[in-house]
mmCIF file with all atom_site columns, C-alpha atoms in Angstrom:
data_model
loop_
_atom_site.group_PDB
_atom_site.id
_atom_site.type_symbol
_atom_site.label_atom_id
_atom_site.label_alt_id
_atom_site.label_comp_id
_atom_site.label_asym_id
_atom_site.label_entity_id
_atom_site.label_seq_id
_atom_site.pdbx_PDB_ins_code
_atom_site.Cartn_x
_atom_site.Cartn_y
_atom_site.Cartn_z
_atom_site.occupancy
_atom_site.B_iso_or_equiv
_atom_site.pdbx_formal_charge
_atom_site.auth_seq_id
_atom_site.auth_comp_id
_atom_site.auth_asym_id
_atom_site.auth_atom_id
_atom_site.pdbx_PDB_model_num
ATOM 1  C CA . MET O 1 1  ? 93.550 90.616  79.607  1.00 0.00 ? 1  MET O CA 1
ATOM 2  C CA . ILE O 1 2  ? 92.609 93.134  82.357  1.00 0.00 ? 2  ILE O CA 1
ATOM 3  C CA . ASP O 1 3  ? 89.610 91.658  84.122  1.00 0.00 ? 3  ASP O CA 1
ATOM 4  C CA . PRO O 1 4  ? 87.955 94.795  86.277  1.00 0.00 ? 4  PRO O CA 1
ATOM 5  C CA . ASP O 1 5  ? 86.091 92.709  88.634  1.00 0.00 ? 5  ASP O CA 1
ATOM 6  C CA . ARG O 1 6  ? 88.915 91.487  89.725  1.00 0.00 ? 6  ARG O CA 1
ATOM 7  C CA . ALA O 1 7  ? 91.045 94.455  89.776  1.00 0.00 ? 7  ALA O CA 1
ATOM 8  C CA . GLN O 1 8  ? 88.541 95.947  91.888  1.00 0.00 ? 8  GLN O CA 1
ATOM 9  C CA . ALA O 1 9  ? 88.098 93.078  94.244  1.00 0.00 ? 9  ALA O CA 1
ATOM 10 C CA . ILE O 1 10 ? 91.876 93.294  95.000  1.00 0.00 ? 10 ILE O CA 1
ATOM 11 C CA . ALA O 1 11 ? 91.552 97.142  95.857  1.00 0.00 ? 11 ALA O CA 1
ATOM 12 C CA . THR O 1 12 ? 88.689 96.811  98.027  1.00 0.00 ? 12 THR O CA 1
ATOM 13 C CA . GLU O 1 13 ? 90.518 94.151  100.091 1.00 0.00 ? 13 GLU O CA 1
ATOM 14 C CA . VAL O 1 14 ? 93.792 95.999  100.182 1.00 0.00 ? 14 VAL O CA 1
ATOM 15 C CA . ALA O 1 15 ? 91.747 99.393  101.085 1.00 0.00 ? 15 ALA O CA 1
ATOM 16 C CA . ALA O 1 16 ? 89.606 97.616  103.622 1.00 0.00 ? 16 ALA O CA 1
ATOM 17 C CA . GLU O 1 17 ? 93.015 96.007  105.414 1.00 0.00 ? 17 GLU O CA 1
ATOM 18 C CA . THR O 1 18 ? 94.676 99.645  105.342 1.00 0.00 ? 18 THR O CA 1
ATOM 19 C CA . THR O 1 19 ? 91.574 101.410 106.662 1.00 0.00 ? 19 THR O CA 1
ATOM 20 C CA . PHE O 1 20 ? 91.479 98.818  109.487 1.00 0.00 ? 20 PHE O CA 1
ATOM 21 C CA . LYS O 1 21 ? 95.373 99.345  110.227 1.00 0.00 ? 21 LYS O CA 1
ATOM 22 C CA . VAL O 1 22 ? 94.782 102.945 110.527 1.00 0.00 ? 22 VAL O CA 1
ATOM 23 C CA . PHE O 1 23 ? 91.792 102.363 112.747 1.00 0.00 ? 23 PHE O CA 1
ATOM 24 C CA . THR O 1 24 ? 93.934 100.089 115.031 1.00 0.00 ? 24 THR O CA 1
ATOM 25 C CA . ALA O 1 25 ? 96.649 102.710 115.421 1.00 0.00 ? 25 ALA O CA 1
ATOM 26 C CA . TYR O 1 26 ? 94.523 105.583 116.208 1.00 0.00 ? 26 TYR O CA 1
ATOM 27 C CA . HIS O 1 27 ? 92.950 103.162 118.846 1.00 0.00 ? 27 HIS O CA 1
ATOM 28 C CA . LYS O 1 28 ? 96.406 102.190 120.130 1.00 0.00 ? 28 LYS O CA 1
ATOM 29 C CA . ALA O 1 29 ? 97.307 105.689 120.428 1.00 0.00 ? 29 ALA O CA 1
ATOM 30 C CA . GLY O 1 30 ? 94.341 105.928 123.177 1.00 0.00 ? 30 GLY O CA 1
ATOM 31 C CA . PHE O 1 31 ? 91.628 107.257 120.829 1.00 0.00 ? 31 PHE O CA 1
ATOM 32 C CA . THR O 1 32 ? 88.278 105.710 121.974 1.00 0.00 ? 32 THR O CA 1
ATOM 33 C CA . ARG O 1 33 ? 86.655 103.544 119.108 1.00 0.00 ? 33 ARG O CA 1
ATOM 34 C CA . PRO O 1 34 ? 84.175 106.106 118.270 1.00 0.00 ? 34 PRO O CA 1
ATOM 35 C CA . GLU O 1 35 ? 86.919 108.631 118.206 1.00 0.00 ? 35 GLU O CA 1
ATOM 36 C CA . ALA O 1 36 ? 89.197 106.244 115.977 1.00 0.00 ? 36 ALA O CA 1
ATOM 37 C CA . LEU O 1 37 ? 86.314 105.806 113.381 1.00 0.00 ? 37 LEU O CA 1
ATOM 38 C CA . ALA O 1 38 ? 85.629 109.087 113.157 1.00 0.00 ? 38 ALA O CA 1
ATOM 39 C CA . LEU O 1 39 ? 89.286 109.959 112.316 1.00 0.00 ? 39 LEU O CA 1
ATOM 40 C CA . VAL O 1 40 ? 89.329 107.135 109.613 1.00 0.00 ? 40 VAL O CA 1
ATOM 41 C CA . LYS O 1 41 ? 86.316 108.671 108.106 1.00 0.00 ? 41 LYS O CA 1
ATOM 42 C CA . ILE O 1 42 ? 87.860 112.137 108.051 1.00 0.00 ? 42 ILE O CA 1
ATOM 43 C CA . ASN O 1 43 ? 91.009 110.800 106.824 1.00 0.00 ? 43 ASN O CA 1
ATOM 44 C CA . LEU O 1 44 ? 89.120 108.729 104.135 1.00 0.00 ? 44 LEU O CA 1
ATOM 45 C CA . SER O 1 45 ? 87.242 111.908 102.978 1.00 0.00 ? 45 SER O CA 1
ATOM 46 C CA . ARG O 1 46 ? 90.578 113.847 102.840 1.00 0.00 ? 46 ARG O CA 1
ATOM 47 C CA . SER O 1 47 ? 92.333 111.380 100.740 1.00 0.00 ? 47 SER O CA 1
ATOM 48 C CA . LEU O 1 48 ? 89.284 111.046 98.312  1.00 0.00 ? 48 LEU O CA 1
ATOM 49 C CA . GLN O 1 49 ? 88.988 115.179 98.262  1.00 0.00 ? 49 GLN O CA 1
ATOM 50 C CA . HIS O 1 50 ? 92.883 115.347 97.651  1.00 0.00 ? 50 HIS O CA 1
ATOM 51 C CA . GLY O 1 51 ? 93.026 112.629 94.913  1.00 0.00 ? 51 GLY O CA 1
ATOM 52 C CA . ILE O 1 52 ? 90.074 114.059 92.762  1.00 0.00 ? 52 ILE O CA 1
ATOM 53 C CA . LEU O 1 53 ? 91.165 117.533 93.229  1.00 0.00 ? 53 LEU O CA 1
ATOM 54 C CA . ARG O 1 54 ? 94.763 116.407 92.018  1.00 0.00 ? 54 ARG O CA 1
ATOM 55 C CA . ASP O 1 55 ? 93.464 114.935 89.051  1.00 0.00 ? 55 ASP O CA 1
ATOM 56 C CA . GLN O 1 56 ? 91.517 117.777 87.569  1.00 0.00 ? 56 GLN O CA 1
#
């Protein structure tokens, strides 16, 4: 049986780990912490928009 709460917890953990890896990559590439955070926000926003538009 599918446990939606468990599925959500797994997805949230993976998303957090991936987001941190992307943030770290931006920071190691020379972006400041605020810049890296802004880039992560832009990346997440675009990814969500792409996913939503793709499903329409």
